[in-house]
PDB file of C-alpha atoms and ligand atoms in Angstrom:
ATOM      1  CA  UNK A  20     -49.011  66.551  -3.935  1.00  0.00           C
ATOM      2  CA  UNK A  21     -48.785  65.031  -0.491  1.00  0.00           C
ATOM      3  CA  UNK A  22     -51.908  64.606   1.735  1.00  0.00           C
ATOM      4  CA  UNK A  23     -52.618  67.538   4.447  1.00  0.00           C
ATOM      5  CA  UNK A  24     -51.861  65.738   8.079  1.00  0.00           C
ATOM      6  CA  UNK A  25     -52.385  67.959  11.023  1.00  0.00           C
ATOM      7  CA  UNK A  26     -48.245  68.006  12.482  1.00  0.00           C
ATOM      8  CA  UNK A  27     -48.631  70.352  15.413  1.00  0.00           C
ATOM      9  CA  UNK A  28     -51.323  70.016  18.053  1.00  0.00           C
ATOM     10  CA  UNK A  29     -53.659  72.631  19.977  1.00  0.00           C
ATOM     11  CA  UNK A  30     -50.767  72.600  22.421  1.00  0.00           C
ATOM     12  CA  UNK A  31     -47.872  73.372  20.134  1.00  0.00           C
ATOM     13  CA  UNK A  32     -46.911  69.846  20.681  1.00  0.00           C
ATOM     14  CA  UNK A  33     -45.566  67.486  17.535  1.00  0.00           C
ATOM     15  CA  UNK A  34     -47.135  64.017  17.186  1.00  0.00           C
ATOM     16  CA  UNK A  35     -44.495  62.103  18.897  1.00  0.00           C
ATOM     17  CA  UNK A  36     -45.081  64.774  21.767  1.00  0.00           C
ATOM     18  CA  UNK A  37     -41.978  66.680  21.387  1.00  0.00           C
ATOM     19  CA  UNK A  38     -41.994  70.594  21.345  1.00  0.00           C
ATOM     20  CA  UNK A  39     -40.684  72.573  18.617  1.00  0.00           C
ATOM     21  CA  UNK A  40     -37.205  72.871  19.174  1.00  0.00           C
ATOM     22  CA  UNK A  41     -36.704  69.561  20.918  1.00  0.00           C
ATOM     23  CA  UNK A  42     -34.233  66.962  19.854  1.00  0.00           C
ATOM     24  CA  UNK A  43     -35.222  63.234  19.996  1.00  0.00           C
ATOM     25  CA  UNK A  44     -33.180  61.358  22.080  1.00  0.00           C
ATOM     26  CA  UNK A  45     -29.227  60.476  21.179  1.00  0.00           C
ATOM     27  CA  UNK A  46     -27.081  57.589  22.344  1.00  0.00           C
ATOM     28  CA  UNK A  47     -23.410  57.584  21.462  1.00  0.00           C
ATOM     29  CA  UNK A  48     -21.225  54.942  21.597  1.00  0.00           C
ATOM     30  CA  UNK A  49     -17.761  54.991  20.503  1.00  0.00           C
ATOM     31  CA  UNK A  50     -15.044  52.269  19.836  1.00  0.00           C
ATOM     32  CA  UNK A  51     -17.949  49.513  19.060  1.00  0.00           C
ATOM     33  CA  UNK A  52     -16.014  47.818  16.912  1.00  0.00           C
ATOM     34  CA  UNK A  53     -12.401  45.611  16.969  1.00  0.00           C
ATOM     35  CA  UNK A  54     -11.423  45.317  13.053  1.00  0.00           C
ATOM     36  CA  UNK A  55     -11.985  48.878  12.286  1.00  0.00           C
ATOM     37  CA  UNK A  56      -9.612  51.480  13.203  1.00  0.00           C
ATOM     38  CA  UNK A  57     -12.147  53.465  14.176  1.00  0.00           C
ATOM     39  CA  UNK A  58     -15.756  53.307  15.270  1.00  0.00           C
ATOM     40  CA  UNK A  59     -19.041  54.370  16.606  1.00  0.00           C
ATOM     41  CA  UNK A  60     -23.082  53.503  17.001  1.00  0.00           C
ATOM     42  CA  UNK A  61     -25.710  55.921  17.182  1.00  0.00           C
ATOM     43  CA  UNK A  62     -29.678  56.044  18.092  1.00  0.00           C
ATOM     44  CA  UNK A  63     -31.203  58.801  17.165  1.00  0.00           C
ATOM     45  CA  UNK A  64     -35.137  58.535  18.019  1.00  0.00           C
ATOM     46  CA  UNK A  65     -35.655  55.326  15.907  1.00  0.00           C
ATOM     47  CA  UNK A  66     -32.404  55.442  13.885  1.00  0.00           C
ATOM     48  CA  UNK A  67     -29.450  53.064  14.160  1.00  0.00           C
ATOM     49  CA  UNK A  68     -26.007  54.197  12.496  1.00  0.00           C
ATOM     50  CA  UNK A  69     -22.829  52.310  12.792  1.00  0.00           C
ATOM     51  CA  UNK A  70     -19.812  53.424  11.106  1.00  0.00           C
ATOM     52  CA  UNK A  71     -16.491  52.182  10.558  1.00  0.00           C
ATOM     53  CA  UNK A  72     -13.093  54.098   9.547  1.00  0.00           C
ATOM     54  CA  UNK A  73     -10.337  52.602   8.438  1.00  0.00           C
ATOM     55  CA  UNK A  74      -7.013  54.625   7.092  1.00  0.00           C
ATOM     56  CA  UNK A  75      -5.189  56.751   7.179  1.00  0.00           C
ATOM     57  CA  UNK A  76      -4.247  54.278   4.519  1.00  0.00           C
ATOM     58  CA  UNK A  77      -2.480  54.144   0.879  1.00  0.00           C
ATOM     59  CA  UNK A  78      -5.308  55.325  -1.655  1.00  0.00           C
ATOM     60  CA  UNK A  79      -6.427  52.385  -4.118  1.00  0.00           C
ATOM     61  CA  UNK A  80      -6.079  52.072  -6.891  1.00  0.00           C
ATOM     62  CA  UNK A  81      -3.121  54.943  -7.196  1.00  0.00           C
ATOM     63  CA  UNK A  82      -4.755  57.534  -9.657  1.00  0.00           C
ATOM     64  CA  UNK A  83      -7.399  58.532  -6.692  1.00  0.00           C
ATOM     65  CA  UNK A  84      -3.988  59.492  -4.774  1.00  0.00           C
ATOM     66  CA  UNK A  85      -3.251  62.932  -3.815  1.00  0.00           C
ATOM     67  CA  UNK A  86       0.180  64.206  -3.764  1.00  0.00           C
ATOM     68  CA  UNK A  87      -0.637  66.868  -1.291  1.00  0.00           C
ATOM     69  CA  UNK A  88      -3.213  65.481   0.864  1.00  0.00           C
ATOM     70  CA  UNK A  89      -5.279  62.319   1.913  1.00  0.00           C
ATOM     71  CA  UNK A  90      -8.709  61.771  -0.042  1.00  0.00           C
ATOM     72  CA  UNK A  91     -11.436  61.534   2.531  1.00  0.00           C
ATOM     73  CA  UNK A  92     -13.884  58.125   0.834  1.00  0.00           C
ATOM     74  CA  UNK A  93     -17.437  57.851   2.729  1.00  0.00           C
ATOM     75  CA  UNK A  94     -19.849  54.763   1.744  1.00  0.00           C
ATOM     76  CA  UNK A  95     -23.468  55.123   2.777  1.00  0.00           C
ATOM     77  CA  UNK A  96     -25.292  52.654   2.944  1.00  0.00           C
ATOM     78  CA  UNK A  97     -28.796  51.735   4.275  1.00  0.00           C
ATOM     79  CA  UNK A  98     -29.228  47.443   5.149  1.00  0.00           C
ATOM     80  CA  UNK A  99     -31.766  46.067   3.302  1.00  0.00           C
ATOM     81  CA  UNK A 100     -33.869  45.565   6.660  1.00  0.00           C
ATOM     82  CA  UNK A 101     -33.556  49.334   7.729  1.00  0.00           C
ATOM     83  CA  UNK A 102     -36.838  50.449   6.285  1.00  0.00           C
ATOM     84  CA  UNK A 103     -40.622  49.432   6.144  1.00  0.00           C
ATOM     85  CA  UNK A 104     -40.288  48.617   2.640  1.00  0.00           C
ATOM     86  CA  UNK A 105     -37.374  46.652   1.711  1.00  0.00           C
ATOM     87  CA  UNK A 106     -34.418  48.632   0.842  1.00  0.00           C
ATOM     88  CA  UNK A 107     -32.597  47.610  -2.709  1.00  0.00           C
ATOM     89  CA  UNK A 108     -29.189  46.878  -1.888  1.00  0.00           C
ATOM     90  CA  UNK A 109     -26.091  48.489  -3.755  1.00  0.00           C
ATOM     91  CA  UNK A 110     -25.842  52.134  -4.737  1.00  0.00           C
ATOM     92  CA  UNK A 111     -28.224  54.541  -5.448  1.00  0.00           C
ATOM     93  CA  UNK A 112     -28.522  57.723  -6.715  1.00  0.00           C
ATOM     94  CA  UNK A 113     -29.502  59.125  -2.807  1.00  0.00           C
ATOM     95  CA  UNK A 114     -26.635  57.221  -1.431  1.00  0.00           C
ATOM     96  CA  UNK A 115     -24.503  58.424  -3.504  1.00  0.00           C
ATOM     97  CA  UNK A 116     -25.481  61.802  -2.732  1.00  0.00           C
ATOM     98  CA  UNK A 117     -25.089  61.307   1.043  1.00  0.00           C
ATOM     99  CA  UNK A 118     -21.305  59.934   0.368  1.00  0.00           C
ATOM    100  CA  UNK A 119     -20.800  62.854  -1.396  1.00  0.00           C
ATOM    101  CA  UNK A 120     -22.113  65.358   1.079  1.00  0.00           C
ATOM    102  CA  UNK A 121     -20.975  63.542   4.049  1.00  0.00           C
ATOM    103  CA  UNK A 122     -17.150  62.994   2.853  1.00  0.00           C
ATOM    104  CA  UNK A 123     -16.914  66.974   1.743  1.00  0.00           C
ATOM    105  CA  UNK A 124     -18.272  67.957   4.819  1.00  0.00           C
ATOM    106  CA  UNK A 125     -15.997  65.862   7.366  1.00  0.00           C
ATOM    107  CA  UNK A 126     -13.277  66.925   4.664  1.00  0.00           C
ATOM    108  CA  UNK A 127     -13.462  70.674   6.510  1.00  0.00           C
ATOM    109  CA  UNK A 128     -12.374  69.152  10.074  1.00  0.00           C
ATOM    110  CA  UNK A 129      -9.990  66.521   9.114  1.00  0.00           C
ATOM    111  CA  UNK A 130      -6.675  67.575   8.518  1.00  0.00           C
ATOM    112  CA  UNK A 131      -5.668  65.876   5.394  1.00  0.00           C
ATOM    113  CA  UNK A 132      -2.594  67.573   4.626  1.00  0.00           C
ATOM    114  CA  UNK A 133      -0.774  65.605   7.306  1.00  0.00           C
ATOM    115  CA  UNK A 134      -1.366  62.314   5.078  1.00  0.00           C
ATOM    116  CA  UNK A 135      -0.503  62.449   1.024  1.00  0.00           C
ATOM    117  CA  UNK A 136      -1.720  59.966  -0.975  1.00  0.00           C
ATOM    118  CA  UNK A 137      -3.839  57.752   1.632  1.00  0.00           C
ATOM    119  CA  UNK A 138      -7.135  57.879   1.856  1.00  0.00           C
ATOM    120  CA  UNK A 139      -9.401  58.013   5.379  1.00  0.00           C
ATOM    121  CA  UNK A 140     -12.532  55.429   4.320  1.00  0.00           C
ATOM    122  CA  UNK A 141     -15.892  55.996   6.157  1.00  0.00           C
ATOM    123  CA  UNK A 142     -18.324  52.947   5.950  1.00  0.00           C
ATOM    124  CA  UNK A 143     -21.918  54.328   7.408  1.00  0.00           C
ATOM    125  CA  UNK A 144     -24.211  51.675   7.486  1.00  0.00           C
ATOM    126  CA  UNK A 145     -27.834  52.290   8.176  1.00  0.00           C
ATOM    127  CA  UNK A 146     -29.272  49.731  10.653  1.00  0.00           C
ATOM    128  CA  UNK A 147     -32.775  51.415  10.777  1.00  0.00           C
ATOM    129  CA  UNK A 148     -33.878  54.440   9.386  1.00  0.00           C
ATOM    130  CA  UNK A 149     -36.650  56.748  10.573  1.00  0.00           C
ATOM    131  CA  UNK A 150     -35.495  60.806   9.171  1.00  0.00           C
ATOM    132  CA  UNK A 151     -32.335  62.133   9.814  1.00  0.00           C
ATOM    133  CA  UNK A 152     -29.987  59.415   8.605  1.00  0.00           C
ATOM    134  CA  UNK A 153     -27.706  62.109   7.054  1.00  0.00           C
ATOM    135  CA  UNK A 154     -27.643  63.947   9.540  1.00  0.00           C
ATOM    136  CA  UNK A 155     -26.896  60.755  12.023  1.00  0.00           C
ATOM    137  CA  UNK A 156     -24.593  59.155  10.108  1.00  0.00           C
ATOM    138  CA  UNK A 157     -22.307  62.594   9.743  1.00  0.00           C
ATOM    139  CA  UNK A 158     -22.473  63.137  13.427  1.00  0.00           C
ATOM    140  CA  UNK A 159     -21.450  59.275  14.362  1.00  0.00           C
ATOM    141  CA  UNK A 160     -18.975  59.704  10.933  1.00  0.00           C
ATOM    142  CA  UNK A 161     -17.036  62.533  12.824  1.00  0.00           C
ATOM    143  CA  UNK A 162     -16.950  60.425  16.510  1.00  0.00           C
ATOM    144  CA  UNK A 163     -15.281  56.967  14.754  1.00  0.00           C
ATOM    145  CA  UNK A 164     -12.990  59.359  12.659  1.00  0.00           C
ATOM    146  CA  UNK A 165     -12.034  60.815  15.860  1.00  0.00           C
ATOM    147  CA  UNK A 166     -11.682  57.214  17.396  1.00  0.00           C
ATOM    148  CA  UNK A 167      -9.589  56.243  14.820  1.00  0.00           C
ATOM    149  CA  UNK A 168      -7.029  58.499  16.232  1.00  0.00           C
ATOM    150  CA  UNK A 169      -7.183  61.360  13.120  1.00  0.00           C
ATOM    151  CA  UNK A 170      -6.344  64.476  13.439  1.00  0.00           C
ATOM    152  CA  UNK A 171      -8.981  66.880  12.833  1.00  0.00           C
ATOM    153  CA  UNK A 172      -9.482  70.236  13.876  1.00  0.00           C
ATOM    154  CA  UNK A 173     -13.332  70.015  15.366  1.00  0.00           C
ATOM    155  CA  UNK A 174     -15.885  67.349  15.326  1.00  0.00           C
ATOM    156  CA  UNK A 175     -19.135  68.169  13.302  1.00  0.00           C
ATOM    157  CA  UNK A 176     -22.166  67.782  14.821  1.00  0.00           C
ATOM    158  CA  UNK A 177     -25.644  67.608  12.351  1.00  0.00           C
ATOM    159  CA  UNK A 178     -28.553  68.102  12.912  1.00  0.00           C
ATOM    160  CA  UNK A 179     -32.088  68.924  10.301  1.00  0.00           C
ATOM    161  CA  UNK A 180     -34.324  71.777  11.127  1.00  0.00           C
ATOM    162  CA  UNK A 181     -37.847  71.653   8.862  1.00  0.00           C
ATOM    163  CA  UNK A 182     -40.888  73.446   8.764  1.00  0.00           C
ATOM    164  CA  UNK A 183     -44.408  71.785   9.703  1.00  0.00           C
ATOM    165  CA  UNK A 184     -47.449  73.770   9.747  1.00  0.00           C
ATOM    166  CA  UNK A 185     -46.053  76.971   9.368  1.00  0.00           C
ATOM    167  CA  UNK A 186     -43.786  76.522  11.948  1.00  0.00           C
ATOM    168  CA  UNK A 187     -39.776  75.775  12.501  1.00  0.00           C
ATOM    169  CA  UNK A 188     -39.079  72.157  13.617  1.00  0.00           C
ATOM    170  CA  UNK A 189     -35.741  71.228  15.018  1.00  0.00           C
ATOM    171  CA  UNK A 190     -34.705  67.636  14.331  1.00  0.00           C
ATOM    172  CA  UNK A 191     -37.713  66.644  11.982  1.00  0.00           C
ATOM    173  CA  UNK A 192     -39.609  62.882  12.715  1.00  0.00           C
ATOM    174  CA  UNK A 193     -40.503  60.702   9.898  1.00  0.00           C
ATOM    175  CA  UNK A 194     -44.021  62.037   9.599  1.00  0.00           C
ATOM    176  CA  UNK A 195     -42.780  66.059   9.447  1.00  0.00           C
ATOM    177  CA  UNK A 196     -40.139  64.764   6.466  1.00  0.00           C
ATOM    178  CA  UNK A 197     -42.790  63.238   4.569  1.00  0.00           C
ATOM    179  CA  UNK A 198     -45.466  65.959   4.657  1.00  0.00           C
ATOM    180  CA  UNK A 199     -43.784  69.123   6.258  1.00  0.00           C
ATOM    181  CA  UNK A 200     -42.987  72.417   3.581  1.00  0.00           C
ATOM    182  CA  UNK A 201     -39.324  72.152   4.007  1.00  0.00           C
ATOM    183  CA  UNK A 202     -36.069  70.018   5.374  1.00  0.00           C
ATOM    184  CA  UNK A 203     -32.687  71.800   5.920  1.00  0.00           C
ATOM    185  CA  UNK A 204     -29.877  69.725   7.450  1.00  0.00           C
ATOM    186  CA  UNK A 205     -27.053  71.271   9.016  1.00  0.00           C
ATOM    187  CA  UNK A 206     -23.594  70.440   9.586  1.00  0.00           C
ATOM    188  CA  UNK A 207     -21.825  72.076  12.040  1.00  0.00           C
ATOM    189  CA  UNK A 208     -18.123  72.101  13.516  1.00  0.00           C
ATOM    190  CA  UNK A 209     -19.092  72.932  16.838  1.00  0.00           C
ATOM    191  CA  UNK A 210     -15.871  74.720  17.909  1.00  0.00           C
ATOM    192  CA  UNK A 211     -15.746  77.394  15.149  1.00  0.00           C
ATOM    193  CA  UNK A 212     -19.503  77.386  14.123  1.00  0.00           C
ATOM    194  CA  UNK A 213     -18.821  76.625  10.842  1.00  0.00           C
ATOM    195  CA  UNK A 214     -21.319  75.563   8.486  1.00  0.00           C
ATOM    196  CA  UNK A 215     -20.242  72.303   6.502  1.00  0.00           C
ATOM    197  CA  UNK A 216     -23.167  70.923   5.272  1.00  0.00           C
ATOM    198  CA  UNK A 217     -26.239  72.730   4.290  1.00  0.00           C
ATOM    199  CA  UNK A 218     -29.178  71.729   2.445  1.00  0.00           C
ATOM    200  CA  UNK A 219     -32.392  72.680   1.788  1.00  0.00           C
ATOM    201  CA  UNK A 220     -35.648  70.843   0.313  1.00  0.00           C
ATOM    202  CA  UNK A 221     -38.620  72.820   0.456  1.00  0.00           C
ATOM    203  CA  UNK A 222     -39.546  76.289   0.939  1.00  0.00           C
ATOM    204  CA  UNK A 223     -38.449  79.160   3.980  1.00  0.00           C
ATOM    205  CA  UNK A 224     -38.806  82.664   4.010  1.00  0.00           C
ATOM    206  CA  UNK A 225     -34.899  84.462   4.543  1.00  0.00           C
ATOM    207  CA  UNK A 226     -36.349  85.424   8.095  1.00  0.00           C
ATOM    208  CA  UNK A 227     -37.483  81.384   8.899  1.00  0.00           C
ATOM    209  CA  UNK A 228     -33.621  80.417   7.404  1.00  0.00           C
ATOM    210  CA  UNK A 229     -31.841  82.567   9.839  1.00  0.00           C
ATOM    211  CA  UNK A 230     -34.051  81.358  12.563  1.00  0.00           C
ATOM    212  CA  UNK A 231     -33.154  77.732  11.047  1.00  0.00           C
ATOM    213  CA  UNK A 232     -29.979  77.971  10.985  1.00  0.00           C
ATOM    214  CA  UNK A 233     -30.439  79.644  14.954  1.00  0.00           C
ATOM    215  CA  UNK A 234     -32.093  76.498  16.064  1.00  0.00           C
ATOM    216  CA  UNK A 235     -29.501  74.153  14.329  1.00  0.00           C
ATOM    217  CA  UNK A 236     -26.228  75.935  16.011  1.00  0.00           C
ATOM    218  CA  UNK A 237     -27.951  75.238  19.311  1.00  0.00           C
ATOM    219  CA  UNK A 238     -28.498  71.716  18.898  1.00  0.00           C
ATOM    220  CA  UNK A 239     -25.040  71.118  17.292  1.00  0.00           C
ATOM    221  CA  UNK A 240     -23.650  72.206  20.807  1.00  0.00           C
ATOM    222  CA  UNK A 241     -25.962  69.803  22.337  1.00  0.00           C
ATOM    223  CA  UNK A 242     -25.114  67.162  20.202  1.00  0.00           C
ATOM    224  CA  UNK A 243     -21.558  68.010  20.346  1.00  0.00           C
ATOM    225  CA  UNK A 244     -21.353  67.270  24.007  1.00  0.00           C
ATOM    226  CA  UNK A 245     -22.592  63.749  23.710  1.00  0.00           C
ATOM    227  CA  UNK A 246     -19.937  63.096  21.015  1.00  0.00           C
ATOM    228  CA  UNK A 247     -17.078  64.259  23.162  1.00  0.00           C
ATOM    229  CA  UNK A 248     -19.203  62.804  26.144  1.00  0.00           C
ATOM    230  CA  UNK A 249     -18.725  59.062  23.971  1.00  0.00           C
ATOM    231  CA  UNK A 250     -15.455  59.696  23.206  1.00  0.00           C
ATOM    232  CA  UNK A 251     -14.707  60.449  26.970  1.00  0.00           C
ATOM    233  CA  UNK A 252     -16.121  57.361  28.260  1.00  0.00           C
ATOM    234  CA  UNK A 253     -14.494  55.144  25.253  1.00  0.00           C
ATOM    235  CA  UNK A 254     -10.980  56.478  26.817  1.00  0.00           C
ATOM    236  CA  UNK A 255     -12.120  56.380  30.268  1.00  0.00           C
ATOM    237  CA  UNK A 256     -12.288  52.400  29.766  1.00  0.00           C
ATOM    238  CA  UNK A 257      -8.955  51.962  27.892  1.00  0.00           C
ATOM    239  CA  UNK A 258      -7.511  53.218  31.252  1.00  0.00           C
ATOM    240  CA  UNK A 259      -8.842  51.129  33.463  1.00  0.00           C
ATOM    241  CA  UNK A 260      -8.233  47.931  31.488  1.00  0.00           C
ATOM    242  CA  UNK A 261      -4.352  49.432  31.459  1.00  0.00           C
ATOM    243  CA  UNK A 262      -5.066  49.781  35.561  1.00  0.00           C
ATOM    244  CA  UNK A 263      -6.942  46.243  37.303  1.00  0.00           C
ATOM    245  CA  UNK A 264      -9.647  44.866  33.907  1.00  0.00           C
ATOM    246  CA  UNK A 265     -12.065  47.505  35.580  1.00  0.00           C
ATOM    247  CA  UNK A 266     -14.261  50.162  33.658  1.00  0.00           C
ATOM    248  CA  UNK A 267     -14.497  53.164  35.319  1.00  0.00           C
ATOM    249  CA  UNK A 268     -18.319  54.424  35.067  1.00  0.00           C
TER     250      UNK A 268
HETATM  251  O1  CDP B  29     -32.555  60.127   6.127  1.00  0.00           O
HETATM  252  P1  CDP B  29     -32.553  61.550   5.622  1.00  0.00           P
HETATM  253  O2  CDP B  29     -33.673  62.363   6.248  1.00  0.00           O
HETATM  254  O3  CDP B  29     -31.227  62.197   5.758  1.00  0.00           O
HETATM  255  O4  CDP B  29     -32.799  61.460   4.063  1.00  0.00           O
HETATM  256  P2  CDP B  29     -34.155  61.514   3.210  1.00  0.00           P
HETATM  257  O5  CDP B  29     -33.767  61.170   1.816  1.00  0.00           O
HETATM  258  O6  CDP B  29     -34.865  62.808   3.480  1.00  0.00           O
HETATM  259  O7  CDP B  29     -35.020  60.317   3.759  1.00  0.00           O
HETATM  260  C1  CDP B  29     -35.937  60.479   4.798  1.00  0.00           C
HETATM  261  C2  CDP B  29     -36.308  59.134   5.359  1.00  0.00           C
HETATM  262  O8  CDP B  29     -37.021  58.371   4.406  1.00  0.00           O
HETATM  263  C3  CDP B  29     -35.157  58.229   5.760  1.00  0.00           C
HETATM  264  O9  CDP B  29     -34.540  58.578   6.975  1.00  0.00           O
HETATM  265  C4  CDP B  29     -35.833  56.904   5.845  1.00  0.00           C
HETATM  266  O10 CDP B  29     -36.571  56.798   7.062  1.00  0.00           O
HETATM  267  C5  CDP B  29     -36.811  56.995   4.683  1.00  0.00           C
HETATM  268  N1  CDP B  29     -36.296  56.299   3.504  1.00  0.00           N
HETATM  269  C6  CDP B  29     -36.616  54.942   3.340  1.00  0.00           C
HETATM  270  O11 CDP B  29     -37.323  54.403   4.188  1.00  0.00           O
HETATM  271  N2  CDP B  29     -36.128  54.250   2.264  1.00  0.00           N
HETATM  272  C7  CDP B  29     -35.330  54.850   1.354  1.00  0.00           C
HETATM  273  N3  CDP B  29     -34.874  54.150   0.315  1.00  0.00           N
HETATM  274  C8  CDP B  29     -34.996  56.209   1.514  1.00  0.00           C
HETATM  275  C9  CDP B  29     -35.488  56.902   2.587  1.00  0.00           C
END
């Protein structure tokens, strides 16, 4: 049984200040990398996600191929530094988990049937981790897949939404993850509204989900702007180095 930490002040305020339904900040970067065919780096509060996409390319070895579509192959990974406590390096049961979740759910807005038998390979490496690194590394995931010039039909934009003190928490800190009554991240496309990812660890009423899953939609448009915003900017630049060697700001 967790300890009992007070998560919500007098003021309605959580302990790194924020109100209920605010996010912590987000940077976006896209196109941060040369070798990869696409890319992108994230902050998100206190986490740092880089991911690289490579593909569409031929699936290997051949029995993963599929005759009718590309296989969409996402490694998560968190570095060994990206914790308090030393991370063990290699797979894990969680990591696996995240792979799993993240591919299926970027599987919804990429449209695979365009490429049989290749396969579209995420690598999501966690630089630091402080809550939320699902969530991160989908949203950063669906910005270097769209850098990499793949087709997809909407972004997705992710986001948790917990429950601290009796209360709905968008975008939950380290401190509400560890002893907060429930975590639920979302994955949105932001176009359609579509829900693909949902999870859920800890307890809601059906009244506190629908509210949840309010609060999440909200911040996937918010979040959804700075993706497009970073994939804007990461264009904006590849013009003006056609133009004079100038970046336009
Ligand atoms: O990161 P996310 O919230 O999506 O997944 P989690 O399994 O709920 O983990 C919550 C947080 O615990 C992570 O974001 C990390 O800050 C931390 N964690 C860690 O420090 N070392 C691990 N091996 C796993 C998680």
């Amino acid at each position: 049984m967790a300890e009992k930490i007070k998560l919500i002040n007098d003021d309605g305020l959580r302990t790194d200040g924020r109100k209920p339904d605010e996010l912590r900040p987000i940077r976006i970067e896209a196109g941060v990398l040369a070798n990869a065919d696409g890319s992108a780096y994230l902050e998100w509060g206190a986490n740092k996600v880089l991911v690289a996409v490579y593909g569409p390319r031929e699936a290997q070895p051949k029995y993963l191929q599929d005759p009718m579509k590309a296989i969409v192959q996402v490694n998560y990974n968190m570095a060994a530094f990206s914790s308090e406590e030393r991370v063990r390096p290699g797979p894990n049961r969680r990591a696996t988990e995240i792979s799993k979740i993240t591919a299926e759910a970027l599987e919804n807005v990429i449209i695979t049937n365009n490429f049989p038998r290749a396969s579209i390979d995420v690598f999501i490496e966690v630089l630091e981790a402080d809550a939320g690194t699902r969530c991160a590394g989908l949203t950063a995931a669906a910005v270097a897949v769209a850098d990499a010039g793949i087709p997809m039909t909407d972004l997705v934009a992710a986001c948790a939404v917990g429950k601290a003190d009796g209360q709905l928490l968008l975008d939950l800190g380290k401190k509400e993850d560890n002893f907060g009554e429930a975590d639920m991240p979302i994955g949105i496309a932001p176009r359609t509204g579509d829900i693909v990812l949902l999870q859920m660890d800890g307890d809601m009423t059906q009244e506190e989900m629908r509210k949840a899953l309010r609060m999440g939609m909200d911040a996937s448009r918010k979040i959804h702007e700075l993706q497009t915003d970073a994939l804007r900017r990461r264009y904006a630049v590849n013009f003006a180095d056609m133009d004079d060697g100038e970046a336009v700001q």
